[in-house]
PDB file of C-alpha atoms and ligand atoms in Angstrom:
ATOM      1  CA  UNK N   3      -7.515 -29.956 -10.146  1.00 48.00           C
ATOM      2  CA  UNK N   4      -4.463 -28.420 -10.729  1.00 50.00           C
ATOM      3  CA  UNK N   5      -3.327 -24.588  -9.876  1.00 57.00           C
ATOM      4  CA  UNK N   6      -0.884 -22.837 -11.352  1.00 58.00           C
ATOM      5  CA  UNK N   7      -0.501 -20.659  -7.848  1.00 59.00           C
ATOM      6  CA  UNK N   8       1.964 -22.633  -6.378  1.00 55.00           C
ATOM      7  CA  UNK N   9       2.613 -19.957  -3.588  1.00 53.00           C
ATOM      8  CA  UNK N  10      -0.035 -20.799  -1.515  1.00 61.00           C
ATOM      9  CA  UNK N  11      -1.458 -23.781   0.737  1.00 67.00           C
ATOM     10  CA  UNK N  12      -3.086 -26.581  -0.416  1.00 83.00           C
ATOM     11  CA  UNK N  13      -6.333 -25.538  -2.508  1.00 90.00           C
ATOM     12  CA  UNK N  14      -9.475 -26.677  -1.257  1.00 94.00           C
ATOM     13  CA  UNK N  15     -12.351 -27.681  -3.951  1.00 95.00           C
ATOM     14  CA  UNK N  16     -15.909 -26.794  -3.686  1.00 97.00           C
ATOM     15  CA  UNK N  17     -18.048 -28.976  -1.736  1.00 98.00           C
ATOM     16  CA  UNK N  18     -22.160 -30.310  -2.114  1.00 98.00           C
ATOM     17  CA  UNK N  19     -24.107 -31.063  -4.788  1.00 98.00           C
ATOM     18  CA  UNK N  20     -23.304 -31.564  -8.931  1.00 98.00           C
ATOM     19  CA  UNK N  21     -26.895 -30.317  -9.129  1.00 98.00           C
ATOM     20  CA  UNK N  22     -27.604 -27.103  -6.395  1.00 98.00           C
ATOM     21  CA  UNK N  23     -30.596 -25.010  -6.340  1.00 98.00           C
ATOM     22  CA  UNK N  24     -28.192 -22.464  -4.363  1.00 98.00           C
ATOM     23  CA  UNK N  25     -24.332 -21.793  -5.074  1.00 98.00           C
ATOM     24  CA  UNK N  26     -22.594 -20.110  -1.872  1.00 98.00           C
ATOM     25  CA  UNK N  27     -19.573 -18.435  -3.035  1.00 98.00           C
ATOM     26  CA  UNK N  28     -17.445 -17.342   0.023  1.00 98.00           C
ATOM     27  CA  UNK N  29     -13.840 -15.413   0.427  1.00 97.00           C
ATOM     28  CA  UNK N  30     -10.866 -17.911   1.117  1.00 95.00           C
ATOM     29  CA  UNK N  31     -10.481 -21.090   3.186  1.00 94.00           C
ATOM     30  CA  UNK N  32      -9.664 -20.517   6.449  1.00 92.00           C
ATOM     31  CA  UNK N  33      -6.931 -22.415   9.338  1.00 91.00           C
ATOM     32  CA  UNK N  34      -9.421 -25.115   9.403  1.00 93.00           C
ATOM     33  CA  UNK N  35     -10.176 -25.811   5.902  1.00 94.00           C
ATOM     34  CA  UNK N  36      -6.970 -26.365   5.056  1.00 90.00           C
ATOM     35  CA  UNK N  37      -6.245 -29.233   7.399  1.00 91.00           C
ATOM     36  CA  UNK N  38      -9.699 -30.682   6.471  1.00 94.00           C
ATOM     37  CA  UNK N  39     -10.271 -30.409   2.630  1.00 94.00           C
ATOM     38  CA  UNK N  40     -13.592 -29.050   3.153  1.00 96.00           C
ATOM     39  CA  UNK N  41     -14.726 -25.208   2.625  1.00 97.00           C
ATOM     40  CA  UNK N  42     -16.682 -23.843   5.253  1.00 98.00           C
ATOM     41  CA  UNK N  43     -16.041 -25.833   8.016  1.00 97.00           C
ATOM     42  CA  UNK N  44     -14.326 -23.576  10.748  1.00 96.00           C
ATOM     43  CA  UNK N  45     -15.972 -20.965  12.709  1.00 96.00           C
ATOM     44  CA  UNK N  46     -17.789 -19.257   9.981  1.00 97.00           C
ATOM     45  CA  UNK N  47     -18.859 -22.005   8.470  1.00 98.00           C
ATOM     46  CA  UNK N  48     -20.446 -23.241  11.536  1.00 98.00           C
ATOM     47  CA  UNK N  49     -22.755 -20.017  11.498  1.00 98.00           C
ATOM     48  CA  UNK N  50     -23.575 -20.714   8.002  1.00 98.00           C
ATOM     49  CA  UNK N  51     -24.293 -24.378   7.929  1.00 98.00           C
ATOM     50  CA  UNK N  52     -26.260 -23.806  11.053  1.00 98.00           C
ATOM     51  CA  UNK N  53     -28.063 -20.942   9.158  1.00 98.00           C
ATOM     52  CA  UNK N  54     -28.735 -23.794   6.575  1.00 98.00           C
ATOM     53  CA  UNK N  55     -30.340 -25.983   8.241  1.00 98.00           C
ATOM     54  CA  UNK N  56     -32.661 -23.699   9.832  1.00 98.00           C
ATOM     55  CA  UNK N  57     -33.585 -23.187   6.366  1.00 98.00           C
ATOM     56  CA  UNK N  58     -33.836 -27.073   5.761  1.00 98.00           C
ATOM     57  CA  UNK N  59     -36.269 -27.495   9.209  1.00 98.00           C
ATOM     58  CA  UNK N  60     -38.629 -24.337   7.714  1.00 97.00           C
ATOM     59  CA  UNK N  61     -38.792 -25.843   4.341  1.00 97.00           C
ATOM     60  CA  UNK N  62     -39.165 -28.972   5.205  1.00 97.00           C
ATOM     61  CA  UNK N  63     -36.422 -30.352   2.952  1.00 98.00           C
ATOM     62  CA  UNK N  64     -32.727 -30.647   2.536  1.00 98.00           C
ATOM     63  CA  UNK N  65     -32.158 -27.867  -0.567  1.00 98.00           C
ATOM     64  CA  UNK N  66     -29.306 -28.425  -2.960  1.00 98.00           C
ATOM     65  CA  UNK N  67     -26.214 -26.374  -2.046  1.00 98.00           C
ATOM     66  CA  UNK N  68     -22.660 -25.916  -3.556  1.00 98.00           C
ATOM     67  CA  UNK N  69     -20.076 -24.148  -1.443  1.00 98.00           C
ATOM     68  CA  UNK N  70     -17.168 -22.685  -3.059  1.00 98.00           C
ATOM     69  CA  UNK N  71     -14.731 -19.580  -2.741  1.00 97.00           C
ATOM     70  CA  UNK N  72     -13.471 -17.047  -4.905  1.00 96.00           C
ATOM     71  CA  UNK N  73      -9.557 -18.075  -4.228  1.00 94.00           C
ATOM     72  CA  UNK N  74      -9.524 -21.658  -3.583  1.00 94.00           C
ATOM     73  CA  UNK N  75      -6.261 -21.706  -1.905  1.00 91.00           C
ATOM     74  CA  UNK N  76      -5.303 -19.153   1.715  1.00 88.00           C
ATOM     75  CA  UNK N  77      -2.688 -17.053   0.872  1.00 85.00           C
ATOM     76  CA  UNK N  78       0.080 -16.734   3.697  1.00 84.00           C
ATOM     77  CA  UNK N  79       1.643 -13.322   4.379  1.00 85.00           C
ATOM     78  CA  UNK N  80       5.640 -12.704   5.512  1.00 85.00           C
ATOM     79  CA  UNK N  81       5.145 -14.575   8.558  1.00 88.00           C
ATOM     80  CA  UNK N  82       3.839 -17.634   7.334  1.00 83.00           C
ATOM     81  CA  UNK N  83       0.253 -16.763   8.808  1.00 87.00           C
ATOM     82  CA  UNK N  84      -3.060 -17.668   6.508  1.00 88.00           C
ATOM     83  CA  UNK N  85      -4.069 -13.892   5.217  1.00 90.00           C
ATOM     84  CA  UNK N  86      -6.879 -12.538   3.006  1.00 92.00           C
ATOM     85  CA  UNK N  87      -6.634 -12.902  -0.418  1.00 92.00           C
ATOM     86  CA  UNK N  88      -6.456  -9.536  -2.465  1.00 92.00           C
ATOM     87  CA  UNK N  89      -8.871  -8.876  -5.221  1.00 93.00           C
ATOM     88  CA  UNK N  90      -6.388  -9.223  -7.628  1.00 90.00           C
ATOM     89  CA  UNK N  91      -5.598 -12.733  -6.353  1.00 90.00           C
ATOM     90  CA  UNK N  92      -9.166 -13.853  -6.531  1.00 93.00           C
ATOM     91  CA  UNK N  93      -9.845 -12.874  -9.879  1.00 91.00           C
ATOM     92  CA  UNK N  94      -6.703 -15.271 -10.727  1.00 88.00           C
ATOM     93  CA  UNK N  95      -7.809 -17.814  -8.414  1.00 90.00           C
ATOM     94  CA  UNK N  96     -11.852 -17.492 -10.222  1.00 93.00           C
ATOM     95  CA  UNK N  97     -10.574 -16.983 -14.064  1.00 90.00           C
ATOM     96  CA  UNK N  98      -8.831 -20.783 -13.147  1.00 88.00           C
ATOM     97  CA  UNK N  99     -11.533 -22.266 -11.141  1.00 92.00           C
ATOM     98  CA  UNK N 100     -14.695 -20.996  -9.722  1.00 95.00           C
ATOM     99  CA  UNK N 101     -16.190 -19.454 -12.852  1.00 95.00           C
ATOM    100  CA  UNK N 102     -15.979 -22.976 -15.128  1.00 94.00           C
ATOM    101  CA  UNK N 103     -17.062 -24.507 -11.730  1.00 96.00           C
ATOM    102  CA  UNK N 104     -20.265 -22.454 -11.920  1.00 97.00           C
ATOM    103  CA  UNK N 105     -20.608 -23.247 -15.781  1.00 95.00           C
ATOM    104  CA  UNK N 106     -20.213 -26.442 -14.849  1.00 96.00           C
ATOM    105  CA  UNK N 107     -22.715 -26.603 -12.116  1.00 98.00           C
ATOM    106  CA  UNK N 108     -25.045 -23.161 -12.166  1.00 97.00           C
ATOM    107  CA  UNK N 109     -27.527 -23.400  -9.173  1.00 98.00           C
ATOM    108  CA  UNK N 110     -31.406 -23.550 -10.536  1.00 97.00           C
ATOM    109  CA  UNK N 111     -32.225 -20.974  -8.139  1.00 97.00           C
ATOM    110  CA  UNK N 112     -29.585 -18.359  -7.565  1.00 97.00           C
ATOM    111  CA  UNK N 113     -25.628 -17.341  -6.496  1.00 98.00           C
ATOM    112  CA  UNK N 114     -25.173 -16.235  -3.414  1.00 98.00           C
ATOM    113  CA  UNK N 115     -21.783 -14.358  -2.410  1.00 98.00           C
ATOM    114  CA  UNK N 116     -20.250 -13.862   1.054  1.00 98.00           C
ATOM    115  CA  UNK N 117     -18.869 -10.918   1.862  1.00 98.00           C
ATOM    116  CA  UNK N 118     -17.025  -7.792  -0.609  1.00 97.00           C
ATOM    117  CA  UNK N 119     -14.759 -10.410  -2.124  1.00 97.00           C
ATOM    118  CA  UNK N 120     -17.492 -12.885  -3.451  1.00 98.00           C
ATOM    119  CA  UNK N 121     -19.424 -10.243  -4.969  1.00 97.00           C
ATOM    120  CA  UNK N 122     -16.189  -8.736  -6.565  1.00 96.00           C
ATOM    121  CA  UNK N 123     -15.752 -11.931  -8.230  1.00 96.00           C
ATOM    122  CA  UNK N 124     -18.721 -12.030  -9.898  1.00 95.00           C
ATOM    123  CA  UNK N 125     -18.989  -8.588 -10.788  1.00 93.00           C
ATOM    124  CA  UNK N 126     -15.453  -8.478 -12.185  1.00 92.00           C
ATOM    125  CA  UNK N 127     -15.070  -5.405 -10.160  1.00 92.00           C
ATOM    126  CA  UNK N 128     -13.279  -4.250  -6.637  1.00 94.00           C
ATOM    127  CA  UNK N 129     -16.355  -3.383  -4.639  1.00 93.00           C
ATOM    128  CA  UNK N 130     -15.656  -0.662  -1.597  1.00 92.00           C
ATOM    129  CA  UNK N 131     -18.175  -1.288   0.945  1.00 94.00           C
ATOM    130  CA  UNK N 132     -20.943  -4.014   1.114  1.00 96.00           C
ATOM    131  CA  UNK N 133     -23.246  -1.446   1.212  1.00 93.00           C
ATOM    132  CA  UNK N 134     -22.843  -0.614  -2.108  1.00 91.00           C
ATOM    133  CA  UNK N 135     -24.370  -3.932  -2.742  1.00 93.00           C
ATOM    134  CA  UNK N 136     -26.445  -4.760  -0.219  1.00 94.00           C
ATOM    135  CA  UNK N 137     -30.702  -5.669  -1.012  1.00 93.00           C
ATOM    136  CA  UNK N 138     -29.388  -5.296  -4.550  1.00 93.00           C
ATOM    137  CA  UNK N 139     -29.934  -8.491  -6.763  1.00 95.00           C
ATOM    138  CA  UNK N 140     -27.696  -9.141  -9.918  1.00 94.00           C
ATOM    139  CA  UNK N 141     -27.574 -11.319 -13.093  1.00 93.00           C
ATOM    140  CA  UNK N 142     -24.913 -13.683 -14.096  1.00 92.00           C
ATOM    141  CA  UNK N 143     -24.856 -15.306 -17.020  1.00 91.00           C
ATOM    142  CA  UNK N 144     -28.524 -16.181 -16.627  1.00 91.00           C
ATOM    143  CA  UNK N 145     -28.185 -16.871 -13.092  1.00 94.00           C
ATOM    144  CA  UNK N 146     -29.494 -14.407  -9.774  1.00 95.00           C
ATOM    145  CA  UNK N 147     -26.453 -13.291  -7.323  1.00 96.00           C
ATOM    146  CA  UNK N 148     -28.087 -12.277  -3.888  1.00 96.00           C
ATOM    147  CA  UNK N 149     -24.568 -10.672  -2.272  1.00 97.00           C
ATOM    148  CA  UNK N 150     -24.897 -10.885   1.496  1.00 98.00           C
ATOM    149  CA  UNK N 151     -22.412  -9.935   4.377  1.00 98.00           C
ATOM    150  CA  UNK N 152     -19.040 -12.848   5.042  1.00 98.00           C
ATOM    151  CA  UNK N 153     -20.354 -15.300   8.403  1.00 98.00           C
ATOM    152  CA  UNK N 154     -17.043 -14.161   9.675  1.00 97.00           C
ATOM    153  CA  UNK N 155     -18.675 -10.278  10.298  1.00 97.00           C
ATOM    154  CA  UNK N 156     -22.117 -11.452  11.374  1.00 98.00           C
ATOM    155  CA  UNK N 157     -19.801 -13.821  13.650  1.00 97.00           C
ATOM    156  CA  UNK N 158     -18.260 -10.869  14.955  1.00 97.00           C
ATOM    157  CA  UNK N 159     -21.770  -8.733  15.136  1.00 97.00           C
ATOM    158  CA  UNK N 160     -23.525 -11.451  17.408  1.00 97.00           C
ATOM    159  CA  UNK N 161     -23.472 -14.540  15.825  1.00 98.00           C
ATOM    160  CA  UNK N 162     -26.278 -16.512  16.001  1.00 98.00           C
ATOM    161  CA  UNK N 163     -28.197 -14.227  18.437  1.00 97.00           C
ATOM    162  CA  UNK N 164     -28.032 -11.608  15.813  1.00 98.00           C
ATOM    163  CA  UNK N 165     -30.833  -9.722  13.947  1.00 98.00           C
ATOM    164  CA  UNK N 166     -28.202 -10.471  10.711  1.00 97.00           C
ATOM    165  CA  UNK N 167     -27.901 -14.083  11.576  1.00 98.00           C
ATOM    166  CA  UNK N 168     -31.942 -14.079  10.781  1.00 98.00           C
ATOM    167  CA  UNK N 169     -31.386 -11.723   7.891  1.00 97.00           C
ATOM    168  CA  UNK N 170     -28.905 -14.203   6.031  1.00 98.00           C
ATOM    169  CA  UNK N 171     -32.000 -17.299   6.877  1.00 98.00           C
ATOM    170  CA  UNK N 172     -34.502 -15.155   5.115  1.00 97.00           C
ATOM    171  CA  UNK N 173     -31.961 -14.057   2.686  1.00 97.00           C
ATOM    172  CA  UNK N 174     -31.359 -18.056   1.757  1.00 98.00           C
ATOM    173  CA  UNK N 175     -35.165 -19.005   2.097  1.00 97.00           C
ATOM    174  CA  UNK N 176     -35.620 -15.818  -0.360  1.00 95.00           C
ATOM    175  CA  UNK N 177     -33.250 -17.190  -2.989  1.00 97.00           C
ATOM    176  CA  UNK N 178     -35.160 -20.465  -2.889  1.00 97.00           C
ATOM    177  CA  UNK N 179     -38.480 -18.566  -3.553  1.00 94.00           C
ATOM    178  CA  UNK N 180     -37.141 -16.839  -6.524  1.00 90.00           C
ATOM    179  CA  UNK N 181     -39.394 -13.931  -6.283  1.00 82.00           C
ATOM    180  CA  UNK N 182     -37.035 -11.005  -6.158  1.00 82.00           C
ATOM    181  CA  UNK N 183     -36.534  -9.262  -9.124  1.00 81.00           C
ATOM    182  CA  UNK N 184     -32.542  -8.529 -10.910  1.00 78.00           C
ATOM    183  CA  UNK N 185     -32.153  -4.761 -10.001  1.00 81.00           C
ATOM    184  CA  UNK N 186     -28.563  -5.279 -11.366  1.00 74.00           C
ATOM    185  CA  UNK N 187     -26.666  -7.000 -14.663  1.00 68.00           C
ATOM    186  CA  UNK N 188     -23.148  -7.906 -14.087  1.00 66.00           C
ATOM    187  CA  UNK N 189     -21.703  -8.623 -17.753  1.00 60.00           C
ATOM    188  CA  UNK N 190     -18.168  -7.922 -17.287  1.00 64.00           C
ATOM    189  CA  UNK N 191     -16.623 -11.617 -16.402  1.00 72.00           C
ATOM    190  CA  UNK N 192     -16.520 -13.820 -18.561  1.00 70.00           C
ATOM    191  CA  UNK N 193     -16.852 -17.909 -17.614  1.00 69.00           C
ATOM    192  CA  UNK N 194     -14.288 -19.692 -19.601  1.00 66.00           C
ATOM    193  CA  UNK N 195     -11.251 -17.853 -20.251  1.00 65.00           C
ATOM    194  CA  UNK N 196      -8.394 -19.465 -22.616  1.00 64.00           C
ATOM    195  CA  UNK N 197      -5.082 -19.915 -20.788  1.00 64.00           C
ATOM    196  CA  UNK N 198      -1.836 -20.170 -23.095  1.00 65.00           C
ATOM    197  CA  UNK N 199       1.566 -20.430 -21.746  1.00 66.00           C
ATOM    198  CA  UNK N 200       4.256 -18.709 -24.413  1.00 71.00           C
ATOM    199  CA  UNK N 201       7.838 -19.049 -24.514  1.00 74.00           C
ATOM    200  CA  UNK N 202       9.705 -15.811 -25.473  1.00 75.00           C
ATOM    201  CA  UNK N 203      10.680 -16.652 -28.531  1.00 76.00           C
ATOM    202  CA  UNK N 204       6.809 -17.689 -29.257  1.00 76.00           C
ATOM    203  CA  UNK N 205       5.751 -14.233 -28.955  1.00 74.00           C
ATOM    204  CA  UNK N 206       5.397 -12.120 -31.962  1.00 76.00           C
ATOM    205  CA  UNK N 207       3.823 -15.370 -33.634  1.00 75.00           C
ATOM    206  CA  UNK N 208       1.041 -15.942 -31.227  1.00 72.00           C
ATOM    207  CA  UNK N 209       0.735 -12.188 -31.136  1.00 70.00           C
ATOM    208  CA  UNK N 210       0.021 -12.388 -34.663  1.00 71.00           C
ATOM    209  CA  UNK N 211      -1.958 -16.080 -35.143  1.00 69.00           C
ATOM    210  CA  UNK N 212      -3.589 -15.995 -31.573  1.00 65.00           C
ATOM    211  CA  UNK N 213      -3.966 -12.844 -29.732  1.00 64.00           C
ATOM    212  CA  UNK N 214      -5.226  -9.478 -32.329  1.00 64.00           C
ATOM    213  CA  UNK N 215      -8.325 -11.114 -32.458  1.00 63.00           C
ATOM    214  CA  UNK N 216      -9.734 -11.353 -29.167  1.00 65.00           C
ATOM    215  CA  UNK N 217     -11.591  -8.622 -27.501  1.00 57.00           C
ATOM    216  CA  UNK N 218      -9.597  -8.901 -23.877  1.00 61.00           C
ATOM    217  CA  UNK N 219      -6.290 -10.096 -23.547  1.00 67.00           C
ATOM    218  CA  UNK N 220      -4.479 -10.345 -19.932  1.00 67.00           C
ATOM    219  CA  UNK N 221      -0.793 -11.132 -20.076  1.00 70.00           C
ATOM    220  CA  UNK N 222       1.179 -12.356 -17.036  1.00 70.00           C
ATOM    221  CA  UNK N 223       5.076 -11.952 -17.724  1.00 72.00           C
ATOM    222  CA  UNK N 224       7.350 -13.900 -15.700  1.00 68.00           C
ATOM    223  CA  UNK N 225      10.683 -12.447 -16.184  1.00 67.00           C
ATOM    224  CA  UNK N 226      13.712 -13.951 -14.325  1.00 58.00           C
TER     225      UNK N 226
HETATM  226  N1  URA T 302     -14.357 -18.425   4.967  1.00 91.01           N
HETATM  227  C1  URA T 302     -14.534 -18.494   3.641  1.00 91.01           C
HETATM  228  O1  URA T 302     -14.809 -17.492   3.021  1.00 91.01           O
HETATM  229  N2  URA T 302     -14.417 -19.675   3.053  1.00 91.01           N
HETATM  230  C2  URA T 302     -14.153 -20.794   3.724  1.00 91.01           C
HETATM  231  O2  URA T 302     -14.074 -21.842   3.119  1.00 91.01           O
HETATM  232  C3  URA T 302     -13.985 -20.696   5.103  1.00 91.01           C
HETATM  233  C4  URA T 302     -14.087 -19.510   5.709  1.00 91.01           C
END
């Protein structure tokens, strides 16, 4: 995979199944992930794989998962620390990668996002406050998005002790049942978007041949 975001660390691709009953979309690999290759792996990902297979023991099964984040690669701020992507980043990083990825592989039973940047993904739109979404379930492209709260905060509100670490267990075992009805449609994003790289001098001729007939256009300028 390539990525044209060559500011950042190394990107890290989605991990589990070609085939998942449940896609996990999360915020932004973490210190860990990027020395691994493998999202979800560090601290928070601990809580939520553990949360998993609680899930697994109850049902009696291993259920099909796909992990994968809304900005593949951790963005590092002035100091050379990993930071947290910005919305506007994520939508970049998505447009490029997770969006086809879900195309590619949508989950039989339902999307569900991890924390205020997941869900503003897959709405196409900066949320405020997970409480805004919260309970809430949306539809995407034919598939159900249950948002819940980022392991990192329920890591930070008493891990797996907490009354939210069971919430986000029942939250997973209620995607798998299927039985809550879309309170929500999220139609704004798009999954495949057309990329086209234009010299200047190219302009005016793909304005004219390529661009006056699309609905949205979103222009990056590079200028030197
Ligand atoms: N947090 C995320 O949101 N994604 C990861 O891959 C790891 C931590």
């Amino acid at each position: 995979m390539g990525c044209p975001c060559k500011i950042y660390n190394r990107m890290i691709p989605p991990e589990g199944s070609k085939n998942p009953e449940i896609y996990i979309v999360g915020e932004a690999p973490g210190k860990l992930e990027n020395i691994e290759g493998v999202p979800f792996i560090g601290e928070s990902g601990q809580l939520l794989r553990t949360a998993m297979r609680i899930v697994n023991k109850a049902i009696g099964r291993k259920f099909r998962y796909r992990i994968n984040n809304s900005c593949l690669c951790s963005p590092k701020d002035k100091e050379g620390n990993i930071r947290t992507p910005t919305f506007a980043e994520s939508m970049n990083c998505s447009r490029i990668h997770l969006y086809s990825d879900i195309a590619k592989h949508p989950p039989s039973k339902g999307i569900i996002t991890l924390g205020k940047l997941a869900i503003s993904v897959i709405l196409g739109e900066n949320i405020k406050s997970m409480k805004q979404c919260i309970g809430s379930v949306y539809e995407f492209h034919g598939i159900k998005v249950y948002p819940f709260y980022h392991p990192s905060y329920i890591k930070r509100n008493g891990g797996t002790s907490s009354l939210l670490f069971k919430k986000l267990i029942d939250h997973i075992e209620e995607v798998l049942t299927g039985k809550k009805q879309i309170t929500k449609i999220s139609t704004e994003v798009k999954l495949n978007y057309e990329y086209i790289v234009v010299k200047d001098e190219e302009v005016d001729k793909i304005f004219e041949e390529e661009i006056l007939n699309k609905k949205y256009i979103c222009l990056d300028i590079e200028t030197n």
